[in-house]
Amino acid sequence: MLKSAMLLPVFCLTTVYGSAQKLPPDTVRGMIRDLSRELSLKHPGYYRYRSESYFKRYADSLSATVTDSLTELETFRKLKPFIGQIGCLHTDLQLSPAVKAEMAQRPVLFPMQLYFKGQKAYVARNASGDKSIAPGSEVLSINGRSIPQILATLLPSIASDGFNQTLRYRSLYNFFPLQYSRMIEVTDNYTVKISHLNKVSTHQVKGALTRDIAAPGFMLPRDTGKPLACTIKGATAVLSVHSFADSDIKEHDQDFKLFIVSAFADMRSQGIKHLILDLRDNTGGSDGNAAFLAGYFFDQPYRYWDRIEVTEAIAKEIKGDAEQYYNKPVQEGQRWLWKKAKVVNDFDYYETQQPAVYPFTGKTYVLTNGFTMSSAADLSAVLQYNKKAVFIGEETGGGFQGNNSGMMPESEMKPSGMVVTIPLQKYYTAVDGTLHHGKGTIPDYPVSYTPQELINGKDKEMALAEALIRKPSK
């Protein structure tokens, strides 16, 4: 999705407090009040999943918990679940660069990658010095906190679309050490209670720096090679689209549209009957790229988005210099409809879309997981709603009915220096608005993993797609 700072920032930066300096309680309560007000004015999806009265009660209750001065980190721990309540994966709150840098210099990260399944956690990778902790072991507690207690704090602090949980759990798998230190405690030492082969043991392990524990898929992006790949074997093609972001694609010397045109031309020339489209861990990017790919699954004109909305406050900011870039939003009843821009095509896809000249006519299987987000989730919703594919894997982390994104200015909250991101456009995908409210695209064939399957690197989604292709048709 497009990021822009064309419109006015939400907050202003004044004095920046260090990690040890404290904000007076009245200041913190004022930050809660200001954040709530700015969200209601600027965020078009603030009340998408929860009512105005709900957020007023939530903000009042949150303010009532502030009874003493707080550090920036303590304030962050108050506000982060507030952001999570919105149900918008594009709305974000980050610690100030100074506090993040200070924390990064200390060995405070939990030195293991954990796989969370329900209310339990398992060691997927042990990067501590204690080699007696075997991968696959269940973690019962960390520093006296049970796993359900830890989840009760962390899950609400992770932003996802609607009430989705698959994104939150996948985020824990990738970033648990960072989330634990930011939301629960900053410590150099961990006491870990482990259960393995019906024996319970307690271990003392040291905290770590990021460089000591990071690996692709854990504190670092997955190593997927190039963002775009297409392989053909027999009558089956596997099209892997790991990103729709032009920056990612260009970094690997690829061109999205040229690649897609070539891939589908190869499928057509070789008579491909089955296509596996892998959108796992595709966190989004260019809407134009996702909409372009969608055209290969339609043989008639189709709808991709239904509409884009903004708040009245944002609509009225389109004046003066801003009119050089954007058309004025149009009021329709109680809503303001965002229109196509004058200099970019990022907002064009609420119009009727045309199919590809030679669309794919075989059967399509789409692989998704909790990190299928944003434009990748939009594509998933449109394909499933129009019955263009069979879906395998996890519910997408991005919403079935749409998301809030588009222009996403980052602003600094005074006086802490924390950075808040508020998206300014509310997208509705062209689907039935009564389906899957607060959820992503639901797979036709859900897939889950045991800890050992995950550790062994099994690819159950791909295996299931291949099995369905081999299965004789009725």
CSV table of C-alpha atoms in Angstrom, one decimal:
chain,number,residue,atom,x,y,z
A,1,MET,CA,0.0,0.0,0.0
A,2,LEU,CA,1.1,3.6,-0.7
A,3,LYS,CA,2.8,5.6,2.0
A,4,SER,CA,2.6,9.3,1.8
A,5,ALA,CA,3.3,12.4,4.0
A,6,MET,CA,1.3,14.7,1.7
A,7,LEU,CA,-1.3,15.4,4.3
A,8,LEU,CA,-0.8,17.0,7.7
A,9,PRO,CA,0.9,14.9,10.4
A,10,VAL,CA,-1.2,13.9,13.4
A,11,PHE,CA,1.1,14.9,16.2
A,12,CYS,CA,4.0,17.3,16.7
A,13,LEU,CA,7.3,16.6,18.3
A,14,THR,CA,8.5,18.7,21.1
A,15,THR,CA,10.8,17.5,23.9
A,16,VAL,CA,12.0,13.9,23.6
A,17,TYR,CA,12.2,11.9,26.8
A,18,GLY,CA,14.9,9.2,27.2
A,19,SER,CA,14.0,5.7,28.4
A,20,ALA,CA,14.7,6.5,32.1
A,21,GLN,CA,12.9,9.9,32.1
A,22,LYS,CA,9.3,9.8,33.2
A,23,LEU,CA,6.2,11.4,31.8
A,24,PRO,CA,3.8,12.9,34.4
A,25,PRO,CA,0.5,11.1,34.8
A,26,ASP,CA,-1.4,14.1,33.4
A,27,THR,CA,0.8,14.1,30.3
A,28,VAL,CA,0.2,10.4,29.7
A,29,ARG,CA,-3.5,10.9,30.1
A,30,GLY,CA,-3.3,13.7,27.7
A,31,MET,CA,-1.5,11.5,25.1
A,32,ILE,CA,-4.3,8.9,25.4
A,33,ARG,CA,-6.9,11.7,24.9
A,34,ASP,CA,-5.1,13.2,21.9
A,35,LEU,CA,-4.5,9.8,20.3
A,36,SER,CA,-8.2,8.9,20.7
A,37,ARG,CA,-9.3,12.3,19.2
A,38,GLU,CA,-6.9,12.1,16.3
A,39,LEU,CA,-7.9,8.5,15.5
A,40,SER,CA,-11.6,9.5,15.5
A,41,LEU,CA,-10.9,12.4,13.1
A,42,LYS,CA,-8.4,10.9,10.7
A,43,HIS,CA,-8.7,7.1,10.8
A,44,PRO,CA,-11.5,6.0,8.5
A,45,GLY,CA,-11.6,2.5,10.0
A,46,TYR,CA,-11.5,3.4,13.6
A,47,TYR,CA,-15.1,2.2,14.1
A,48,ARG,CA,-15.0,-0.5,11.5
A,49,TYR,CA,-15.1,-3.3,14.1
A,50,ARG,CA,-15.9,-1.6,17.4
A,51,SER,CA,-18.3,1.3,18.1
A,52,GLU,CA,-17.5,4.8,19.1
A,53,SER,CA,-19.0,4.2,22.6
A,54,TYR,CA,-16.7,1.2,23.0
A,55,PHE,CA,-13.6,3.2,22.3
A,56,LYS,CA,-14.7,6.1,24.6
A,57,ARG,CA,-15.1,3.6,27.4
A,58,TYR,CA,-11.8,1.9,26.6
A,59,ALA,CA,-9.9,5.3,26.5
A,60,ASP,CA,-11.6,6.4,29.8
A,61,SER,CA,-10.7,3.0,31.5
A,62,LEU,CA,-7.1,3.2,30.2
A,63,SER,CA,-6.7,6.7,31.5
A,64,ALA,CA,-7.9,5.6,34.9
A,65,THR,CA,-5.1,3.2,35.1
A,66,VAL,CA,-2.5,6.0,34.9
A,67,THR,CA,-1.9,6.9,38.5
A,68,ASP,CA,1.8,7.7,38.5
A,69,SER,CA,4.6,8.9,36.3
A,70,LEU,CA,5.6,6.5,33.5
A,71,THR,CA,8.6,6.0,31.3
A,72,GLU,CA,8.2,5.9,27.6
A,73,LEU,CA,8.4,2.1,27.6
A,74,GLU,CA,5.7,1.9,30.3
A,75,THR,CA,3.5,4.4,28.3
A,76,PHE,CA,4.1,2.3,25.2
A,77,ARG,CA,2.8,-0.8,27.0
A,78,LYS,CA,-0.4,1.2,27.8
A,79,LEU,CA,-1.0,2.4,24.3
A,80,LYS,CA,0.0,-0.6,22.2
A,81,PRO,CA,-3.1,-2.7,23.1
A,82,PHE,CA,-5.2,0.4,22.4
A,83,ILE,CA,-3.8,0.3,18.8
A,84,GLY,CA,-4.5,-3.4,18.7
A,85,GLN,CA,-8.2,-2.9,19.6
A,86,ILE,CA,-8.8,-1.0,16.3
A,87,GLY,CA,-8.5,-4.2,14.2
A,88,CYS,CA,-6.2,-2.6,11.6
A,89,LEU,CA,-2.8,-4.2,10.7
A,90,HIS,CA,-1.7,-0.9,9.1
A,91,THR,CA,-2.1,1.2,12.3
A,92,ASP,CA,1.1,1.1,14.3
A,93,LEU,CA,2.9,2.5,17.3
A,94,GLN,CA,6.6,2.4,17.6
A,95,LEU,CA,9.0,3.3,20.4
A,96,SER,CA,11.1,6.4,19.8
A,97,PRO,CA,14.3,5.7,17.8
A,98,ALA,CA,16.4,6.6,20.9
A,99,VAL,CA,14.7,4.1,23.1
A,100,LYS,CA,14.8,1.3,20.5
A,101,ALA,CA,18.5,2.0,20.0
A,102,GLU,CA,19.1,1.9,23.7
A,103,MET,CA,17.3,-1.4,24.1
A,104,ALA,CA,19.1,-2.9,21.1
A,105,GLN,CA,22.5,-2.4,22.8
A,106,ARG,CA,21.6,-4.6,25.7
A,107,PRO,CA,21.4,-8.4,25.6
A,108,VAL,CA,17.8,-8.7,26.7
A,109,LEU,CA,16.2,-10.9,24.0
A,110,PHE,CA,14.8,-14.3,24.9
A,111,PRO,CA,17.2,-16.6,23.1
A,112,MET,CA,14.7,-19.1,21.6
A,113,GLN,CA,12.3,-19.1,18.7
A,114,LEU,CA,8.9,-20.4,20.0
A,115,TYR,CA,6.0,-21.9,18.2
A,116,PHE,CA,2.7,-21.1,19.8
A,117,LYS,CA,-0.2,-23.4,19.3
A,118,GLY,CA,-3.3,-22.5,21.2
A,119,GLN,CA,-2.3,-21.7,24.8
A,120,LYS,CA,1.0,-23.6,24.6
A,121,ALA,CA,4.5,-22.8,23.4
A,122,TYR,CA,7.2,-25.1,22.0
A,123,VAL,CA,10.9,-24.5,21.3
A,124,ALA,CA,11.3,-24.4,17.5
A,125,ARG,CA,14.9,-23.2,17.7
A,126,ASN,CA,17.3,-22.9,20.7
A,127,ALA,CA,19.9,-20.2,20.4
A,128,SER,CA,20.8,-20.1,24.1
A,129,GLY,CA,24.0,-21.7,25.5
A,130,ASP,CA,22.0,-24.4,27.2
A,131,LYS,CA,22.0,-27.3,24.6
A,132,SER,CA,20.0,-29.5,27.0
A,133,ILE,CA,16.8,-27.7,25.9
A,134,ALA,CA,15.8,-29.8,22.9
A,135,PRO,CA,13.8,-28.4,20.0
A,136,GLY,CA,10.2,-29.6,20.4
A,137,SER,CA,10.2,-29.1,24.2
A,138,GLU,CA,7.2,-27.4,25.7
A,139,VAL,CA,7.8,-24.2,27.5
A,140,LEU,CA,5.7,-24.0,30.6
A,141,SER,CA,6.8,-20.6,32.0
A,142,ILE,CA,9.3,-17.8,31.5
A,143,ASN,CA,10.4,-15.9,34.6
A,144,GLY,CA,7.4,-17.3,36.6
A,145,ARG,CA,4.8,-16.3,34.0
A,146,SER,CA,2.8,-19.1,32.4
A,147,ILE,CA,2.3,-19.2,28.7
A,148,PRO,CA,-1.4,-18.2,28.9
A,149,GLN,CA,-0.4,-15.2,31.0
A,150,ILE,CA,2.2,-14.2,28.4
A,151,LEU,CA,-0.3,-14.6,25.6
A,152,ALA,CA,-2.9,-12.6,27.4
A,153,THR,CA,-0.4,-9.6,27.3
A,154,LEU,CA,1.1,-10.1,23.9
A,155,LEU,CA,-1.8,-11.1,21.6
A,156,PRO,CA,-3.8,-7.9,22.2
A,157,SER,CA,-0.7,-5.8,21.5
A,158,ILE,CA,-0.3,-7.2,18.0
A,159,ALA,CA,-2.3,-5.4,15.3
A,160,SER,CA,-4.2,-7.5,12.8
A,161,ASP,CA,-7.3,-6.8,10.6
A,162,GLY,CA,-10.5,-7.4,12.5
A,163,PHE,CA,-10.4,-10.1,15.1
A,164,ASN,CA,-7.9,-12.3,13.2
A,165,GLN,CA,-5.6,-14.4,15.2
A,166,THR,CA,-3.4,-16.1,12.6
A,167,LEU,CA,-1.4,-13.0,11.9
A,168,ARG,CA,-0.8,-12.5,15.7
A,169,TYR,CA,0.4,-16.1,16.1
A,170,ARG,CA,2.7,-15.9,13.1
A,171,SER,CA,4.1,-12.6,14.4
A,172,LEU,CA,4.9,-14.3,17.7
A,173,TYR,CA,6.7,-17.1,15.8
A,174,ASN,CA,8.9,-14.6,14.1
A,175,PHE,CA,9.4,-11.9,16.7
A,176,PHE,CA,8.6,-13.2,20.2
A,177,PRO,CA,11.9,-12.1,21.8
A,178,LEU,CA,11.3,-8.5,20.7
A,179,GLN,CA,7.6,-8.5,21.7
A,180,TYR,CA,8.4,-10.0,25.1
A,181,SER,CA,11.0,-7.3,26.0
A,182,ARG,CA,8.9,-4.5,24.8
A,183,MET,CA,5.6,-5.5,26.3
A,184,ILE,CA,6.5,-7.6,29.4
A,185,GLU,CA,9.9,-7.0,30.8
A,186,VAL,CA,13.5,-6.0,29.9
A,187,THR,CA,15.8,-8.4,31.6
A,188,ASP,CA,19.3,-10.0,31.1
A,189,ASN,CA,18.3,-13.3,32.6
A,190,TYR,CA,15.6,-15.8,32.0
A,191,THR,CA,14.3,-18.7,34.2
A,192,VAL,CA,12.6,-21.2,31.8
A,193,LYS,CA,10.5,-24.1,32.9
A,194,ILE,CA,10.6,-26.9,30.3
A,195,SER,CA,8.7,-30.1,29.7
A,196,HIS,CA,10.3,-32.7,27.5
A,197,LEU,CA,9.6,-36.5,27.3
A,198,ASN,CA,7.3,-36.2,30.4
A,199,LYS,CA,10.1,-34.6,32.5
A,200,VAL,CA,9.9,-31.1,33.8
A,201,SER,CA,13.2,-29.1,34.3
A,202,THR,CA,14.2,-25.5,35.0
A,203,HIS,CA,16.9,-23.7,33.2
A,204,GLN,CA,18.7,-20.4,33.6
A,205,VAL,CA,19.6,-18.7,30.3
A,206,LYS,CA,21.1,-15.4,29.4
A,207,GLY,CA,19.4,-12.7,27.3
A,208,ALA,CA,20.9,-12.1,23.8
A,209,LEU,CA,21.5,-9.4,21.2
A,210,THR,CA,19.6,-9.6,17.9
A,211,ARG,CA,22.7,-10.5,16.0
A,212,ASP,CA,23.3,-13.5,18.3
A,213,ILE,CA,19.9,-15.2,17.6
A,214,ALA,CA,18.6,-13.8,14.4
A,215,ALA,CA,18.1,-16.1,11.4
A,216,PRO,CA,16.0,-16.0,8.2
A,217,GLY,CA,12.4,-16.3,9.4
A,218,PHE,CA,13.3,-15.4,13.0
A,219,MET,CA,13.9,-11.7,13.7
A,220,LEU,CA,14.8,-11.4,10.0
A,221,PRO,CA,12.8,-11.8,6.8
A,222,ARG,CA,12.5,-15.3,5.3
A,223,ASP,CA,15.0,-16.2,2.7
A,224,THR,CA,12.7,-16.8,-0.2
A,225,GLY,CA,15.1,-16.0,-3.0
A,226,LYS,CA,13.6,-13.8,-5.6
A,227,PRO,CA,10.1,-12.4,-4.9
A,228,LEU,CA,8.7,-13.9,-8.1
A,229,ALA,CA,9.2,-17.5,-9.2
A,230,CYS,CA,7.4,-19.9,-11.6
A,231,THR,CA,8.1,-23.6,-12.1
A,232,ILE,CA,6.4,-26.0,-14.3
A,233,LYS,CA,6.3,-29.7,-13.9
A,234,GLY,CA,4.0,-31.8,-16.1
A,235,ALA,CA,0.6,-30.2,-16.2
A,236,THR,CA,1.1,-28.2,-13.0
A,237,ALA,CA,2.6,-24.8,-12.5
A,238,VAL,CA,3.7,-23.3,-9.2
A,239,LEU,CA,3.6,-19.5,-9.2
A,240,SER,CA,5.2,-18.1,-6.0
A,241,VAL,CA,4.5,-14.4,-5.3
A,242,HIS,CA,6.3,-13.5,-2.1
A,243,SER,CA,5.7,-9.8,-2.4
A,244,PHE,CA,3.7,-7.2,-4.4
A,245,ALA,CA,6.1,-4.4,-3.4
A,246,ASP,CA,7.8,-2.8,-6.4
A,247,SER,CA,10.8,-2.0,-4.2
A,248,ASP,CA,11.3,-5.7,-3.3
A,249,ILE,CA,10.8,-6.8,-6.9
A,250,LYS,CA,13.2,-4.2,-8.4
A,251,GLU,CA,15.8,-5.0,-5.8
A,252,HIS,CA,16.0,-8.5,-7.4
A,253,ASP,CA,16.1,-7.1,-10.9
A,254,GLN,CA,12.5,-8.3,-11.7
A,255,ASP,CA,9.6,-6.5,-13.3
A,256,PHE,CA,6.2,-7.6,-12.0
A,257,LYS,CA,4.1,-7.2,-15.1
A,258,LEU,CA,6.7,-8.6,-17.5
A,259,PHE,CA,7.2,-11.6,-15.2
A,260,ILE,CA,3.5,-12.4,-14.9
A,261,VAL,CA,2.8,-12.0,-18.6
A,262,SER,CA,5.7,-14.3,-19.4
A,263,ALA,CA,4.7,-16.9,-16.7
A,264,PHE,CA,1.1,-17.1,-18.0
A,265,ALA,CA,2.2,-17.3,-21.6
A,266,ASP,CA,4.4,-20.3,-20.7
A,267,MET,CA,1.4,-21.9,-18.9
A,268,ARG,CA,-0.8,-21.4,-22.0
A,269,SER,CA,1.8,-22.7,-24.4
A,270,GLN,CA,2.4,-25.8,-22.3
A,271,GLY,CA,-1.3,-26.5,-21.7
A,272,ILE,CA,-1.1,-26.2,-17.9
A,273,LYS,CA,-4.2,-27.5,-16.2
A,274,HIS,CA,-3.4,-26.8,-12.6
A,275,LEU,CA,-1.9,-23.8,-11.0
A,276,ILE,CA,-0.6,-23.5,-7.4
A,277,LEU,CA,-0.4,-19.8,-6.4
A,278,ASP,CA,1.7,-19.4,-3.3
A,279,LEU,CA,0.9,-16.2,-1.4
A,280,ARG,CA,2.2,-17.3,2.0
A,281,ASP,CA,4.2,-14.6,3.8
A,282,ASN,CA,3.2,-12.1,1.1
A,283,THR,CA,2.7,-9.0,3.3
A,284,GLY,CA,1.4,-6.9,0.4
A,285,GLY,CA,2.8,-4.0,-1.7
A,286,SER,CA,1.5,-2.4,-4.9
A,287,ASP,CA,-2.3,-2.7,-5.3
A,288,GLY,CA,-1.7,-2.3,-9.0
A,289,ASN,CA,0.4,-5.5,-9.1
A,290,ALA,CA,-2.2,-7.5,-7.1
A,291,ALA,CA,-5.1,-6.2,-9.3
A,292,PHE,CA,-3.0,-7.0,-12.5
A,293,LEU,CA,-2.6,-10.6,-11.3
A,294,ALA,CA,-6.3,-10.9,-10.5
A,295,GLY,CA,-7.1,-10.2,-14.2
A,296,TYR,CA,-5.6,-13.6,-15.1
A,297,PHE,CA,-8.4,-15.5,-13.3
A,298,PHE,CA,-11.3,-13.7,-14.9
A,299,ASP,CA,-12.7,-14.0,-18.4
A,300,GLN,CA,-15.3,-11.1,-18.0
A,301,PRO,CA,-15.0,-7.6,-16.5
A,302,TYR,CA,-15.0,-7.8,-12.7
A,303,ARG,CA,-14.8,-5.7,-9.6
A,304,TYR,CA,-11.7,-5.6,-7.4
A,305,TRP,CA,-12.6,-2.9,-4.8
A,306,ASP,CA,-16.0,-1.7,-4.2
A,307,ARG,CA,-15.1,1.8,-2.9
A,308,ILE,CA,-12.5,3.8,-0.8
A,309,GLU,CA,-13.6,6.0,2.0
A,310,VAL,CA,-12.0,8.7,4.1
A,311,THR,CA,-13.1,10.8,7.1
A,312,GLU,CA,-14.6,14.2,6.7
A,313,ALA,CA,-11.5,15.8,8.2
A,314,ILE,CA,-9.2,14.2,5.6
A,315,ALA,CA,-11.7,15.0,2.8
A,316,LYS,CA,-11.6,18.7,3.7
A,317,GLU,CA,-7.8,18.7,3.7
A,318,ILE,CA,-7.8,18.2,-0.1
A,319,LYS,CA,-7.4,21.8,-1.0
A,320,GLY,CA,-4.7,24.2,-2.1
A,321,ASP,CA,-1.5,22.4,-3.0
A,322,ALA,CA,-3.0,19.0,-2.3
A,323,GLU,CA,-5.4,19.5,-5.2
A,324,GLN,CA,-2.4,19.3,-7.6
A,325,TYR,CA,-2.2,15.6,-6.6
A,326,TYR,CA,-5.6,14.4,-5.5
A,327,ASN,CA,-9.2,14.9,-6.6
A,328,LYS,CA,-11.6,16.2,-4.0
A,329,PRO,CA,-13.5,13.3,-2.2
A,330,VAL,CA,-17.2,13.2,-2.9
A,331,GLN,CA,-19.8,13.2,-0.2
A,332,GLU,CA,-22.4,10.4,-0.5
A,333,GLY,CA,-24.8,10.5,2.4
A,334,GLN,CA,-22.7,10.2,5.6
A,335,ARG,CA,-19.6,8.9,3.9
A,336,TRP,CA,-16.8,10.6,1.9
A,337,LEU,CA,-15.6,8.6,-1.2
A,338,TRP,CA,-12.0,8.9,-2.2
A,339,LYS,CA,-11.4,9.3,-5.9
A,340,LYS,CA,-8.6,8.5,-8.3
A,341,ALA,CA,-5.5,10.6,-7.9
A,342,LYS,CA,-4.2,13.0,-10.6
A,343,VAL,CA,-0.6,11.8,-10.8
A,344,VAL,CA,-0.6,8.1,-9.6
A,345,ASN,CA,-2.9,5.2,-10.3
A,346,ASP,CA,-2.8,3.7,-6.7
A,347,PHE,CA,-6.5,4.4,-6.2
A,348,ASP,CA,-7.9,3.3,-9.5
A,349,TYR,CA,-9.1,-0.2,-8.7
A,350,TYR,CA,-12.6,0.6,-7.5
A,351,GLU,CA,-13.5,0.9,-11.1
A,352,THR,CA,-14.5,-2.1,-13.2
A,353,GLN,CA,-11.4,-4.1,-14.1
A,354,GLN,CA,-10.8,-5.8,-17.4
A,355,PRO,CA,-9.6,-9.5,-17.6
A,356,ALA,CA,-6.3,-10.5,-19.1
A,357,VAL,CA,-6.4,-11.1,-22.8
A,358,TYR,CA,-5.6,-14.8,-22.2
A,359,PRO,CA,-6.8,-15.7,-18.7
A,360,PHE,CA,-5.9,-18.9,-17.0
A,361,THR,CA,-8.5,-21.6,-17.7
A,362,GLY,CA,-7.3,-24.4,-15.5
A,363,LYS,CA,-7.9,-25.0,-11.8
A,364,THR,CA,-6.2,-22.8,-9.2
A,365,TYR,CA,-5.1,-23.6,-5.7
A,366,VAL,CA,-4.0,-20.7,-3.5
A,367,LEU,CA,-1.7,-21.2,-0.5
A,368,THR,CA,-2.1,-18.6,2.4
A,369,ASN,CA,-1.1,-18.0,5.9
A,370,GLY,CA,-1.4,-15.4,8.7
A,371,PHE,CA,1.3,-13.2,6.9
A,372,THR,CA,-0.8,-13.0,3.7
A,373,MET,CA,-1.7,-9.4,4.2
A,374,SER,CA,-2.8,-6.1,2.7
A,375,SER,CA,-2.9,-6.3,-1.2
A,376,ALA,CA,-2.2,-10.1,-1.0
A,377,ALA,CA,-5.3,-10.5,1.2
A,378,ASP,CA,-7.4,-8.3,-1.1
A,379,LEU,CA,-6.5,-10.6,-4.0
A,380,SER,CA,-7.3,-13.6,-1.9
A,381,ALA,CA,-10.7,-12.3,-1.0
A,382,VAL,CA,-11.6,-11.4,-4.6
A,383,LEU,CA,-10.5,-14.8,-5.9
A,384,GLN,CA,-12.4,-16.7,-3.3
A,385,TYR,CA,-15.6,-14.6,-3.4
A,386,ASN,CA,-15.7,-15.1,-7.2
A,387,LYS,CA,-15.0,-18.9,-6.8
A,388,LYS,CA,-11.8,-18.7,-8.8
A,389,ALA,CA,-9.6,-20.8,-6.6
A,390,VAL,CA,-9.4,-23.4,-3.9
A,391,PHE,CA,-7.7,-22.1,-0.7
A,392,ILE,CA,-5.3,-24.1,1.4
A,393,GLY,CA,-3.5,-23.1,4.6
A,394,GLU,CA,-4.4,-20.5,7.2
A,395,GLU,CA,-6.9,-17.7,7.3
A,396,THR,CA,-5.2,-14.6,5.8
A,397,GLY,CA,-4.0,-12.0,8.2
A,398,GLY,CA,-5.5,-9.3,6.0
A,399,GLY,CA,-9.3,-8.7,6.1
A,400,PHE,CA,-11.7,-10.4,3.7
A,401,GLN,CA,-13.9,-7.3,3.5
A,402,GLY,CA,-10.9,-4.9,3.0
A,403,ASN,CA,-8.4,-2.9,5.0
A,404,ASN,CA,-7.4,0.6,6.0
A,405,SER,CA,-4.2,1.7,4.3
A,406,GLY,CA,-3.3,3.9,1.3
A,407,MET,CA,-1.6,7.0,2.6
A,408,MET,CA,0.0,6.2,5.9
A,409,PRO,CA,1.8,9.2,7.4
A,410,GLU,CA,4.1,8.6,10.4
A,411,SER,CA,4.0,11.2,13.1
A,412,GLU,CA,5.8,11.6,16.4
A,413,MET,CA,3.7,11.8,19.6
A,414,LYS,CA,4.6,14.6,21.9
A,415,PRO,CA,6.4,14.6,24.2
A,416,SER,CA,7.7,11.1,24.1
A,417,GLY,CA,9.1,10.7,20.6
A,418,MET,CA,7.0,7.5,20.0
A,419,VAL,CA,5.9,7.2,16.4
A,420,VAL,CA,2.3,6.5,15.4
A,421,THR,CA,1.1,5.4,11.9
A,422,ILE,CA,-2.5,6.2,11.0
A,423,PRO,CA,-3.8,5.0,7.6
A,424,LEU,CA,-6.1,7.5,5.8
A,425,GLN,CA,-8.0,5.4,3.4
A,426,LYS,CA,-10.6,2.7,4.1
A,427,TYR,CA,-10.8,0.1,1.4
A,428,TYR,CA,-13.8,-2.2,0.7
A,429,THR,CA,-13.1,-5.2,-1.4
A,430,ALA,CA,-15.8,-6.1,-3.9
A,431,VAL,CA,-17.3,-9.0,-1.9
A,432,ASP,CA,-20.5,-9.6,0.1
A,433,GLY,CA,-20.2,-7.3,3.1
A,434,THR,CA,-22.0,-9.8,5.3
A,435,LEU,CA,-19.4,-12.5,4.9
A,436,HIS,CA,-16.5,-13.1,7.2
A,437,HIS,CA,-16.9,-9.9,9.2
A,438,GLY,CA,-13.7,-9.3,11.1
A,439,LYS,CA,-12.0,-12.2,9.5
A,440,GLY,CA,-9.6,-12.9,6.7
A,441,THR,CA,-10.2,-15.2,3.7
A,442,ILE,CA,-11.0,-18.6,5.3
A,443,PRO,CA,-9.3,-21.6,3.6
A,444,ASP,CA,-11.3,-24.4,2.1
A,445,TYR,CA,-8.6,-26.8,3.5
A,446,PRO,CA,-7.2,-25.5,6.8
A,447,VAL,CA,-3.7,-26.7,7.6
A,448,SER,CA,-2.0,-26.7,11.0
A,449,TYR,CA,1.4,-28.0,12.1
A,450,THR,CA,2.6,-30.0,15.1
A,451,PRO,CA,5.8,-28.6,16.6
A,452,GLN,CA,7.9,-31.5,15.1
A,453,GLU,CA,6.4,-31.0,11.6
A,454,LEU,CA,7.4,-27.4,11.8
A,455,ILE,CA,10.9,-28.1,13.1
A,456,ASN,CA,11.4,-30.8,10.3
A,457,GLY,CA,10.5,-28.2,7.7
A,458,LYS,CA,7.5,-30.0,6.3
A,459,ASP,CA,5.4,-28.1,3.7
A,460,LYS,CA,1.9,-29.4,4.3
A,461,GLU,CA,0.1,-26.8,2.3
A,462,MET,CA,2.1,-27.6,-0.9
A,463,ALA,CA,1.8,-31.3,-0.2
A,464,LEU,CA,-2.0,-31.0,0.1
A,465,ALA,CA,-2.3,-29.0,-3.1
A,466,GLU,CA,-0.4,-31.6,-5.0
A,467,ALA,CA,-2.5,-34.4,-3.4
A,468,LEU,CA,-5.7,-32.6,-4.5
A,469,ILE,CA,-4.3,-32.3,-8.0
A,470,ARG,CA,-3.5,-36.0,-8.1
A,471,LYS,CA,-6.9,-37.0,-6.8
A,472,PRO,CA,-9.2,-38.3,-9.6
A,473,SER,CA,-12.0,-35.8,-10.4
A,474,LYS,CA,-15.6,-37.1,-9.7
